[in-house]
Coordinates of N, CA and C in Angstrom, one line a residue:
M1 N -87.6 8.8 49.1 CA -86.5 8.1 49.7 C -86.2 6.8 48.9
Q2 N -87.3 6.1 48.5 CA -87.2 4.9 47.8 C -86.5 5.2 46.4
A3 N -87.0 6.3 45.8 CA -86.4 6.7 44.5 C -84.9 7.0 44.6
A4 N -84.6 7.7 45.7 CA -83.2 8.0 45.9 C -82.4 6.7 46.1
I5 N -82.9 5.7 46.8 CA -82.2 4.5 47.0 C -82.0 3.8 45.6
V6 N -83.1 3.7 44.8 CA -83.0 3.1 43.5 C -82.0 3.8 42.6
W7 N -81.9 5.1 42.7 CA -81.0 5.9 41.9 C -79.5 5.6 42.3
T8 N -79.4 5.5 43.6 CA -78.1 5.2 44.1 C -77.6 3.8 43.7
E9 N -78.6 2.8 43.8 CA -78.2 1.5 43.4 C -77.8 1.4 41.9
Q10 N -78.6 2.2 41.1 CA -78.2 2.2 39.7 C -76.8 2.8 39.4
I11 N -76.5 3.9 40.2 CA -75.2 4.5 40.1 C -74.1 3.4 40.5
M12 N -74.4 2.7 41.6 CA -73.4 1.7 42.0 C -73.2 0.6 41.0
K13 N -74.4 0.1 40.3 CA -74.2 -0.9 39.3 C -73.4 -0.4 38.1
Q14 N -73.7 0.9 37.7 CA -72.9 1.5 36.6 C -71.4 1.6 37.0
T15 N -71.2 2.0 38.2 CA -69.8 2.2 38.7 C -69.1 0.8 38.7
K16 N -69.8 -0.2 39.2 CA -69.2 -1.6 39.2 C -68.9 -2.0 37.7
T17 N -69.9 -1.8 36.8 CA -69.7 -2.2 35.4 C -68.5 -1.5 34.8
F18 N -68.4 -0.1 35.1 CA -67.3 0.6 34.6 C -65.9 0.1 35.2
A19 N -65.9 -0.2 36.5 CA -64.7 -0.7 37.1 C -64.3 -2.0 36.5
A20 N -65.3 -2.9 36.3 CA -65.0 -4.2 35.7 C -64.4 -4.0 34.3
K21 N -65.0 -3.1 33.5 CA -64.5 -2.9 32.2 C -63.1 -2.3 32.3
L22 N -62.9 -1.4 33.2 CA -61.5 -0.8 33.4 C -60.5 -1.8 33.7
L23 N -60.9 -2.7 34.7 CA -60.0 -3.7 35.1 C -59.7 -4.7 34.0
F24 N -60.7 -5.1 33.2 CA -60.5 -6.0 32.1 C -59.6 -5.4 31.0
G25 N -59.8 -4.1 30.8 CA -58.9 -3.4 29.9 C -57.5 -3.3 30.3
M26 N -57.3 -3.1 31.6 CA -55.9 -3.1 32.2 C -55.2 -4.5 32.0
V27 N -56.0 -5.6 32.2 CA -55.5 -6.9 32.0 C -55.1 -7.1 30.6
L28 N -55.9 -6.7 29.6 CA -55.5 -6.8 28.2 C -54.3 -6.1 27.9
V29 N -54.2 -4.8 28.4 CA -53.0 -4.0 28.2 C -51.7 -4.7 28.8
G30 N -51.9 -5.3 30.0 CA -50.8 -6.0 30.6 C -50.3 -7.2 29.8
I31 N -51.3 -8.0 29.3 CA -51.0 -9.1 28.5 C -50.3 -8.7 27.2
S32 N -50.8 -7.6 26.6 CA -50.1 -7.1 25.4 C -48.7 -6.6 25.7
A33 N -48.6 -6.0 26.8 CA -47.2 -5.5 27.1 C -46.2 -6.6 27.4
C34 N -46.7 -7.7 27.9 CA -45.9 -8.8 28.1 C -45.4 -9.4 26.8
N35 N -46.2 -9.4 25.8 CA -45.9 -10.0 24.6 C -45.1 -9.1 23.7
L36 N -45.0 -7.8 24.0 CA -44.3 -6.9 23.1 C -42.8 -6.9 23.6
P37 N -41.8 -7.1 22.6 CA -40.4 -7.1 23.0 C -39.9 -5.7 23.4
T38 N -39.2 -5.6 24.4 CA -38.6 -4.3 24.8 C -37.4 -4.0 24.0
T39 N -36.9 -2.8 24.0 CA -35.7 -2.4 23.3 C -34.5 -3.2 23.7
E40 N -34.4 -3.3 25.1 CA -33.2 -4.0 25.6 C -33.2 -5.5 25.2
S41 N -34.4 -6.2 25.3 CA -34.4 -7.6 24.9 C -34.1 -7.7 23.4
T42 N -34.6 -6.8 22.6 CA -34.4 -6.8 21.1 C -32.9 -6.7 20.8
N43 N -32.3 -5.7 21.5 CA -30.8 -5.6 21.3 C -30.1 -6.8 21.7
T44 N -30.4 -7.4 22.8 CA -29.7 -8.6 23.3 C -29.9 -9.7 22.3
N45 N -31.1 -9.9 21.8 CA -31.4 -11.0 20.8 C -30.6 -10.7 19.6
N46 N -30.5 -9.4 19.1 CA -29.7 -9.1 17.9 C -28.2 -9.4 18.1
Q47 N -27.7 -9.1 19.3 CA -26.3 -9.3 19.6 C -26.1 -10.8 19.7
Q48 N -27.0 -11.6 20.3 CA -26.8 -13.0 20.3 C -26.8 -13.6 18.9
T49 N -27.7 -13.1 18.1 CA -27.8 -13.6 16.7 C -26.5 -13.3 15.9
Q50 N -26.0 -12.1 16.1 CA -24.8 -11.7 15.4 C -23.6 -12.6 15.9
T51 N -23.5 -12.8 17.2 CA -22.5 -13.6 17.8 C -22.5 -15.0 17.2
A52 N -23.7 -15.6 17.2 CA -23.9 -16.9 16.7 C -23.5 -17.0 15.2
Q53 N -23.8 -16.0 14.4 CA -23.4 -15.9 13.0 C -21.9 -15.8 12.9
Q54 N -21.3 -15.0 13.7 CA -19.8 -14.9 13.7 C -19.1 -16.2 14.0
V55 N -19.6 -16.9 15.1 CA -19.1 -18.2 15.4 C -19.2 -19.2 14.3
S56 N -20.4 -19.2 13.7 CA -20.7 -20.1 12.6 C -19.7 -19.8 11.4
Q57 N -19.5 -18.5 11.1 CA -18.6 -18.2 10.0 C -17.2 -18.6 10.3
E58 N -16.8 -18.3 11.6 CA -15.4 -18.7 12.0 C -15.2 -20.2 11.9
T59 N -16.2 -21.0 12.3 CA -16.1 -22.4 12.3 C -16.1 -22.9 10.8
A60 N -16.9 -22.3 10.0 CA -16.8 -22.6 8.6 C -15.4 -22.3 8.0
T61 N -14.9 -21.2 8.3 CA -13.5 -20.8 7.8 C -12.5 -21.8 8.3
K62 N -12.6 -22.2 9.6 CA -11.6 -23.2 10.1 C -11.8 -24.6 9.4
N63 N -13.0 -24.9 9.2 CA -13.3 -26.2 8.5 C -12.7 -26.2 7.1
Q64 N -12.8 -25.0 6.4 CA -12.3 -24.9 5.1 C -10.8 -24.9 5.1
A65 N -10.1 -24.4 6.2 CA -8.7 -24.4 6.3 C -8.1 -25.7 6.7
C66 N -8.9 -26.6 7.3 CA -8.4 -27.9 7.7 C -9.0 -29.0 6.8
T67 N -8.1 -29.5 6.0 CA -8.5 -30.5 5.1 C -7.7 -31.8 5.3
L68 N -8.4 -32.9 5.3 CA -7.7 -34.2 5.4 C -7.1 -34.6 4.1
V69 N -5.8 -34.8 4.1 CA -5.0 -35.2 3.0 C -4.6 -36.6 3.1
E70 N -5.3 -37.5 2.3 CA -5.1 -38.9 2.4 C -3.9 -39.4 1.6
N71 N -3.5 -38.6 0.6 CA -2.3 -39.0 -0.2 C -1.5 -37.8 -0.6
G72 N -0.2 -38.0 -0.6 CA 0.7 -36.9 -1.0 C 0.8 -35.8 0.1
F73 N 1.1 -34.6 -0.3 CA 1.4 -33.5 0.7 C 0.3 -32.4 0.6
G74 N -0.7 -32.6 -0.2 CA -1.8 -31.6 -0.2 C -1.4 -30.4 -1.1
S75 N -2.2 -29.4 -1.1 CA -2.0 -28.2 -1.9 C -0.8 -27.4 -1.4
Q76 N -0.4 -26.5 -2.3 CA 0.8 -25.6 -2.0 C 0.4 -24.7 -0.9
G77 N 1.3 -24.6 0.1 CA 1.0 -23.7 1.3 C 1.1 -22.2 0.9
Q78 N 0.6 -21.4 1.8 CA 0.6 -19.9 1.5 C 1.8 -19.2 2.3
V79 N 2.4 -19.9 3.3 CA 3.4 -19.3 4.1 C 4.7 -19.5 3.4
K80 N 5.5 -18.4 3.2 CA 6.7 -18.5 2.5 C 7.8 -18.7 3.5
L81 N 8.7 -19.7 3.2 CA 9.8 -20.1 4.1 C 11.1 -19.8 3.4
R82 N 12.1 -19.4 4.2 CA 13.5 -19.3 3.6 C 14.4 -20.2 4.3
V83 N 15.0 -21.1 3.6 CA 15.9 -22.1 4.1 C 17.3 -21.7 4.0
E84 N 18.0 -21.7 5.1 CA 19.4 -21.3 5.1 C 20.3 -22.4 5.7
E85 N 21.3 -22.8 5.0 CA 22.2 -23.8 5.5 C 23.2 -23.2 6.5
V86 N 23.2 -23.7 7.7 CA 24.0 -23.2 8.8 C 25.3 -23.9 8.9
V87 N 25.3 -25.2 8.8 CA 26.6 -26.0 8.9 C 26.3 -27.3 8.3
T88 N 27.4 -27.9 7.7 CA 27.3 -29.2 7.1 C 28.3 -30.2 7.8
G89 N 28.2 -31.4 7.4 CA 29.2 -32.4 7.9 C 28.7 -33.2 9.2
L90 N 27.5 -33.0 9.6 CA 27.0 -33.6 10.8 C 26.4 -35.0 10.5
E91 N 26.4 -35.9 11.4 CA 25.8 -37.2 11.2 C 24.6 -37.4 12.1
V92 N 23.5 -37.4 11.6 CA 22.2 -37.5 12.3 C 22.2 -36.5 13.5
P93 N 22.2 -35.2 13.2 CA 22.1 -34.3 14.3 C 20.8 -34.3 14.9
W94 N 20.7 -34.2 16.3 CA 19.5 -34.4 17.0 C 19.1 -33.3 17.9
G95 N 20.0 -32.8 18.7 CA 19.7 -31.7 19.6 C 20.7 -30.5 19.4
I96 N 20.2 -29.3 19.8 CA 21.1 -28.1 19.7 C 21.0 -27.4 21.0
A97 N 22.1 -26.9 21.5 CA 22.2 -26.0 22.7 C 22.9 -24.8 22.3
F98 N 22.3 -23.6 22.4 CA 22.9 -22.3 22.0 C 23.6 -21.8 23.3
L99 N 24.9 -21.4 23.1 CA 25.7 -20.9 24.2 C 25.8 -19.4 24.2
P100 N 26.1 -18.8 25.3 CA 26.1 -17.3 25.4 C 27.0 -16.6 24.4
N101 N 28.1 -17.3 24.0 CA 29.0 -16.7 23.0 C 28.7 -16.9 21.6
Q102 N 27.5 -17.4 21.3 CA 27.0 -17.7 20.0 C 27.5 -19.0 19.4
D103 N 28.2 -19.8 20.2 CA 28.6 -21.1 19.8 C 27.4 -22.0 19.9
M104 N 27.4 -23.2 19.3 CA 26.4 -24.2 19.4 C 27.0 -25.5 19.7
L105 N 26.3 -26.2 20.6 CA 26.6 -27.6 20.9 C 25.6 -28.5 20.2
V106 N 26.0 -29.4 19.4 CA 25.1 -30.2 18.6 C 25.3 -31.7 18.9
T107 N 24.3 -32.4 19.2 CA 24.4 -33.9 19.5 C 24.2 -34.6 18.2
E108 N 25.1 -35.6 18.0 CA 24.9 -36.6 16.9 C 24.5 -37.9 17.5
R109 N 23.5 -38.5 16.9 CA 22.9 -39.7 17.5 C 23.9 -40.9 17.7
P110 N 24.9 -41.0 16.8 CA 25.9 -42.1 17.1 C 26.7 -41.9 18.4
G111 N 26.6 -40.7 19.0 CA 27.3 -40.5 20.3 C 28.3 -39.4 20.4
R112 N 28.2 -38.4 19.6 CA 29.2 -37.3 19.6 C 28.5 -36.0 19.9
V113 N 29.2 -35.2 20.7 CA 28.8 -33.8 20.9 C 29.7 -32.9 20.1
R114 N 29.2 -32.1 19.2 CA 30.0 -31.4 18.3 C 29.9 -29.9 18.6
L115 N 30.9 -29.1 18.3 CA 30.9 -27.7 18.5 C 30.8 -27.0 17.1
V116 N 29.9 -26.0 17.0 CA 29.8 -25.2 15.8 C 30.2 -23.8 16.3
R117 N 31.2 -23.2 15.7 CA 31.8 -21.9 16.1 C 32.0 -21.1 14.9
G118 N 31.4 -19.9 14.9 CA 31.5 -19.0 13.7 C 30.9 -19.6 12.5
G119 N 29.9 -20.4 12.6 CA 29.3 -21.0 11.4 C 30.0 -22.2 10.8
K120 N 31.1 -22.6 11.5 CA 31.9 -23.8 11.1 C 31.9 -24.9 12.1
L121 N 31.9 -26.1 11.6 CA 31.9 -27.3 12.5 C 33.4 -27.6 12.8
I122 N 33.6 -27.6 14.2 CA 35.0 -28.0 14.6 C 35.2 -29.5 14.4
S123 N 36.3 -29.9 13.8 CA 36.5 -31.3 13.4 C 36.5 -32.2 14.5
Q124 N 37.1 -31.8 15.6 CA 37.3 -32.7 16.8 C 36.0 -32.6 17.7
P125 N 35.4 -33.8 18.0 CA 34.2 -33.7 18.9 C 34.5 -33.2 20.2
V126 N 33.6 -32.5 20.8 CA 33.7 -32.0 22.2 C 33.8 -33.2 23.2
A127 N 32.9 -34.2 22.9 CA 32.8 -35.4 23.7 C 32.3 -36.5 22.9
T128 N 32.7 -37.7 23.3 CA 32.2 -38.9 22.6 C 31.6 -39.8 23.7
I129 N 30.4 -40.2 23.6 CA 29.7 -41.0 24.6 C 29.4 -42.4 24.0
N130 N 29.6 -43.4 24.8 CA 29.4 -44.8 24.4 C 27.9 -45.0 24.5
V131 N 27.2 -45.1 23.3 CA 25.8 -45.2 23.3 C 25.4 -46.5 22.5
T132 N 24.2 -46.9 22.8 CA 23.6 -48.0 21.9 C 22.7 -47.3 20.9
E133 N 22.8 -47.7 19.7 CA 22.0 -47.0 18.6 C 21.2 -47.9 17.8
S134 N 19.9 -47.9 18.0 CA 19.0 -48.8 17.1 C 17.7 -48.1 17.2
G135 N 17.0 -48.0 16.0 CA 15.7 -47.3 16.0 C 15.9 -45.8 16.4
E136 N 15.3 -45.4 17.4 CA 15.3 -44.0 17.9 C 16.3 -43.8 19.1
D137 N 17.1 -44.8 19.3 CA 18.1 -44.7 20.4 C 19.3 -43.9 20.0
G138 N 20.2 -43.7 21.0 CA 21.4 -43.0 20.8 C 21.6 -41.7 21.6
L139 N 22.4 -40.8 21.2 CA 22.6 -39.6 21.9 C 21.5 -38.6 21.3
L140 N 20.7 -38.1 22.2 CA 19.5 -37.3 21.8 C 19.6 -35.9 22.3
G141 N 18.8 -35.6 23.3 CA 18.6 -34.2 23.8 C 19.8 -33.6 24.5
I142 N 19.9 -32.3 24.4 CA 20.9 -31.5 25.1 C 20.3 -30.2 25.6
A143 N 20.8 -29.8 26.8 CA 20.3 -28.5 27.4 C 21.4 -27.9 28.3
T144 N 21.5 -26.6 28.3 CA 22.5 -26.0 29.1 C 21.8 -25.5 30.4
H145 N 22.6 -25.5 31.5 CA 22.2 -25.1 32.8 C 21.8 -23.6 32.8
P146 N 20.8 -23.2 33.5 CA 20.4 -21.7 33.6 C 21.6 -20.8 34.0
N147 N 22.6 -21.4 34.7 CA 23.8 -20.6 35.1 C 25.0 -21.1 34.3
F148 N 24.8 -21.5 33.1 CA 25.9 -22.0 32.3 C 27.1 -21.1 32.2
A149 N 26.8 -19.8 32.1 CA 27.9 -18.8 32.0 C 28.9 -18.9 33.1
K150 N 28.4 -19.3 34.3 CA 29.2 -19.4 35.5 C 29.7 -20.9 35.7
N151 N 28.8 -21.8 35.6 CA 29.2 -23.2 36.0 C 29.6 -24.1 34.8
R152 N 29.3 -23.7 33.5 CA 29.6 -24.5 32.3 C 29.0 -25.8 32.2
F153 N 27.9 -26.0 32.9 CA 27.2 -27.3 32.9 C 26.3 -27.5 31.7
F154 N 26.2 -28.6 31.1 CA 25.2 -29.0 30.1 C 24.8 -30.4 30.4
Y155 N 23.6 -30.7 29.9 CA 22.9 -32.0 30.2 C 22.6 -32.7 28.9
I156 N 22.8 -34.1 28.9 CA 22.5 -34.8 27.7 C 21.6 -36.0 28.1
Y157 N 20.8 -36.4 27.1 CA 19.9 -37.6 27.2 C 20.4 -38.6 26.2
Y158 N 20.8 -39.8 26.7 CA 21.3 -40.8 25.7 C 20.9 -42.2 26.2
T159 N 21.0 -43.2 25.2 CA 20.8 -44.6 25.5 C 22.1 -45.3 25.7
A160 N 22.1 -46.0 26.9 CA 23.4 -46.7 27.2 C 23.1 -48.2 27.5
D161 N 24.2 -48.9 27.5 CA 24.1 -50.4 27.8 C 24.5 -50.5 29.3
K162 N 23.6 -51.1 30.0 CA 23.8 -51.3 31.5 C 23.6 -52.8 31.8
N163 N 24.7 -53.4 32.0 CA 24.7 -54.9 32.4 C 23.9 -55.7 31.3
G164 N 24.1 -55.4 30.1 CA 23.5 -56.1 29.0 C 22.1 -55.7 28.6
S165 N 21.6 -54.6 29.3 CA 20.2 -54.1 29.0 C 20.3 -52.6 28.6
Q166 N 19.4 -52.2 27.8 CA 19.4 -50.8 27.4 C 18.6 -50.0 28.3
V167 N 19.2 -48.8 28.7 CA 18.5 -47.8 29.5 C 18.7 -46.4 28.9
N168 N 17.8 -45.6 29.1 CA 18.0 -44.2 28.8 C 18.5 -43.4 30.1
R169 N 19.4 -42.5 29.8 CA 20.0 -41.8 31.0 C 20.2 -40.4 30.7
V170 N 20.1 -39.6 31.8 CA 20.4 -38.1 31.7 C 21.6 -37.9 32.5
E171 N 22.7 -37.3 31.9 CA 23.9 -37.0 32.6 C 24.2 -35.5 32.5
R172 N 25.0 -35.1 33.5 CA 25.5 -33.7 33.5 C 27.0 -33.7 33.2
W173 N 27.3 -32.8 32.3 CA 28.7 -32.6 31.8 C 29.2 -31.2 32.0
R174 N 30.5 -31.0 32.1 CA 31.0 -29.6 32.2 C 31.9 -29.3 31.0
L175 N 31.6 -28.2 30.4 CA 32.3 -27.8 29.2 C 33.6 -27.0 29.6
S176 N 34.7 -27.3 28.9 CA 35.9 -26.6 29.3 C 35.8 -25.1 28.9
E177 N 36.7 -24.3 29.4 CA 36.6 -22.8 29.2 C 36.8 -22.5 27.8
N178 N 37.6 -23.2 27.0 CA 37.7 -22.9 25.6 C 36.6 -23.5 24.7
G179 N 35.8 -24.4 25.4 CA 34.6 -24.9 24.6 C 35.0 -26.1 23.7
L180 N 36.2 -26.6 23.8 CA 36.6 -27.6 22.8 C 36.5 -29.0 23.4
T181 N 36.4 -29.1 24.7 CA 36.3 -30.5 25.4 C 35.3 -30.4 26.5
A182 N 34.9 -31.5 27.0 CA 34.0 -31.6 28.1 C 34.2 -32.9 28.9
S183 N 33.8 -32.9 30.1 CA 34.0 -34.1 31.0 C 32.8 -34.4 31.7
P184 N 32.5 -35.7 32.0 CA 31.2 -36.0 32.7 C 31.3 -35.6 34.2
D185 N 30.2 -35.2 34.7 CA 30.1 -34.8 36.1 C 29.4 -35.8 37.0
R186 N 28.1 -36.1 36.6 CA 27.3 -37.1 37.3 C 26.1 -37.5 36.5
V187 N 25.5 -38.6 37.0 CA 24.3 -39.1 36.4 C 23.1 -38.4 37.1
I188 N 22.2 -37.9 36.4 CA 21.0 -37.2 37.0 C 19.9 -38.1 37.2
V189 N 19.5 -38.8 36.1 CA 18.4 -39.8 36.1 C 18.8 -41.0 35.3
D190 N 18.6 -42.2 35.8 CA 19.0 -43.5 35.2 C 17.8 -44.4 35.0
N191 N 18.0 -45.4 34.2 CA 17.0 -46.5 34.0 C 15.7 -46.0 33.4
I192 N 15.7 -45.0 32.6 CA 14.5 -44.6 31.9 C 14.2 -45.6 30.8
P193 N 13.0 -46.1 30.7 CA 12.7 -47.2 29.7 C 13.1 -46.9 28.3
V194 N 13.5 -47.9 27.5 CA 14.0 -47.7 26.2 C 13.0 -48.5 25.2
A195 N 12.9 -47.9 24.0 CA 12.1 -48.6 23.0 C 12.6 -48.2 21.6
Q196 N 12.4 -49.1 20.6 CA 12.8 -48.7 19.3 C 12.1 -47.5 18.8
F197 N 10.8 -47.3 19.2 CA 10.0 -46.2 18.8 C 9.5 -45.5 20.1
H198 N 9.1 -44.3 20.0 CA 8.5 -43.5 21.2 C 9.6 -43.5 22.3
N199 N 10.8 -43.3 22.0 CA 11.9 -43.3 23.0 C 12.1 -42.0 23.7
G200 N 11.5 -41.0 23.3 CA 11.6 -39.7 24.0 C 13.0 -39.1 23.7
G201 N 13.5 -38.3 24.6 CA 14.8 -37.7 24.5 C 14.9 -36.2 24.6
R202 N 13.8 -35.5 24.6 CA 13.9 -34.0 24.7 C 14.1 -33.6 26.1
I203 N 15.0 -32.7 26.4 CA 15.2 -32.1 27.7 C 15.3 -30.6 27.6
R204 N 14.6 -29.9 28.6 CA 14.6 -28.5 28.6 C 14.5 -28.0 30.1
F205 N 15.1 -26.8 30.3 CA 14.9 -26.2 31.6 C 13.7 -25.2 31.5
G206 N 12.8 -25.3 32.5 CA 11.7 -24.4 32.4 C 11.9 -23.1 33.1
P207 N 10.9 -22.2 33.1 CA 11.1 -20.9 33.8 C 11.3 -21.0 35.3
D208 N 10.9 -22.2 35.8 CA 11.2 -22.4 37.3 C 12.5 -23.0 37.5
R209 N 13.4 -23.1 36.5 CA 14.8 -23.5 36.6 C 14.8 -25.0 36.9
M210 N 13.8 -25.7 36.7 CA 13.7 -27.2 36.8 C 14.0 -27.8 35.5
L211 N 14.7 -29.0 35.5 CA 14.9 -29.7 34.3 C 13.8 -30.7 33.9
Y212 N 13.2 -30.5 32.7 CA 12.1 -31.4 32.3 C 12.6 -32.3 31.3
I213 N 12.2 -33.6 31.4 CA 12.7 -34.7 30.6 C 11.5 -35.4 29.9
G214 N 11.6 -35.4 28.6 CA 10.5 -36.0 27.8 C 11.0 -37.5 27.5
T215 N 10.3 -38.4 28.1 CA 10.7 -39.8 28.0 C 10.0 -40.6 26.9
G216 N 8.9 -40.2 26.4 CA 8.1 -41.0 25.5 C 7.4 -42.1 26.3
D217 N 6.5 -42.9 25.7 CA 5.8 -44.0 26.4 C 6.6 -45.3 26.2
A218 N 7.7 -45.3 25.4 CA 8.5 -46.5 25.2 C 7.6 -47.7 24.8
R219 N 6.6 -47.3 24.0 CA 5.6 -48.3 23.5 C 5.0 -49.2 24.6
R220 N 4.9 -48.7 25.8 CA 4.2 -49.4 26.9 C 2.8 -48.8 27.0
T221 N 2.0 -48.9 26.0 CA 0.7 -48.3 25.9 C -0.2 -48.8 27.0
A222 N 0.0 -50.0 27.5 CA -0.9 -50.6 28.5 C -0.8 -49.8 29.7
K223 N 0.3 -49.2 30.0 CA 0.5 -48.3 31.2 C 0.0 -46.9 31.0
F224 N -0.2 -46.6 29.7 CA -0.6 -45.2 29.4 C -1.9 -45.3 28.5
P225 N -3.1 -45.6 29.1 CA -4.3 -45.7 28.3 C -4.6 -44.5 27.5
G226 N -5.0 -44.7 26.2 CA -5.3 -43.6 25.4 C -4.2 -43.2 24.5
C227 N -3.0 -43.6 24.8 CA -1.8 -43.2 23.9 C -1.8 -44.0 22.6

């Protein structure tokens, strides 16, 4: 009986030793498995590396394409342009409005709205506006109403004298049926600040059919930090 007990204890010791070795081996295998990269992680790392290389190459290309030119006009450009003379005889043309019948209304900064029809400038101005003209002032932007074909309205942005002071103003005018004359309808916006530079003047109708007016900062940079 004592021999049997001793034999059993030996077997238990051997079993414990084997179990300990087995457990230690499993731990080593687990640690090794944690350190080995999986196929998925390898692919992800490769993709990330390729993406980073592509971004780096694109950035380098952009940097090469963008060069600071301190003097002159820089190297010859690669984009070919074709210049075509549409009409002559205008004095400081500033804005253009294209009409449904292919006519064009062109503003001249001294204060005239001109009509271009069939590629020719009509000698008589469509309208003459009393403007003040100095620096960037004068008759500037022009835009047609979204329903111009029905109401014949167009809008102009110009610099006017108001009680001895200069103001920028947006007015609505109506073009005659033959397109040769126009008459004022109403003032839309008045008292827009004026400056010799940064005077603004662009006007456009947006997709929402609202009229957008670009006024510039009128050199009042204290009111527009960062400009």
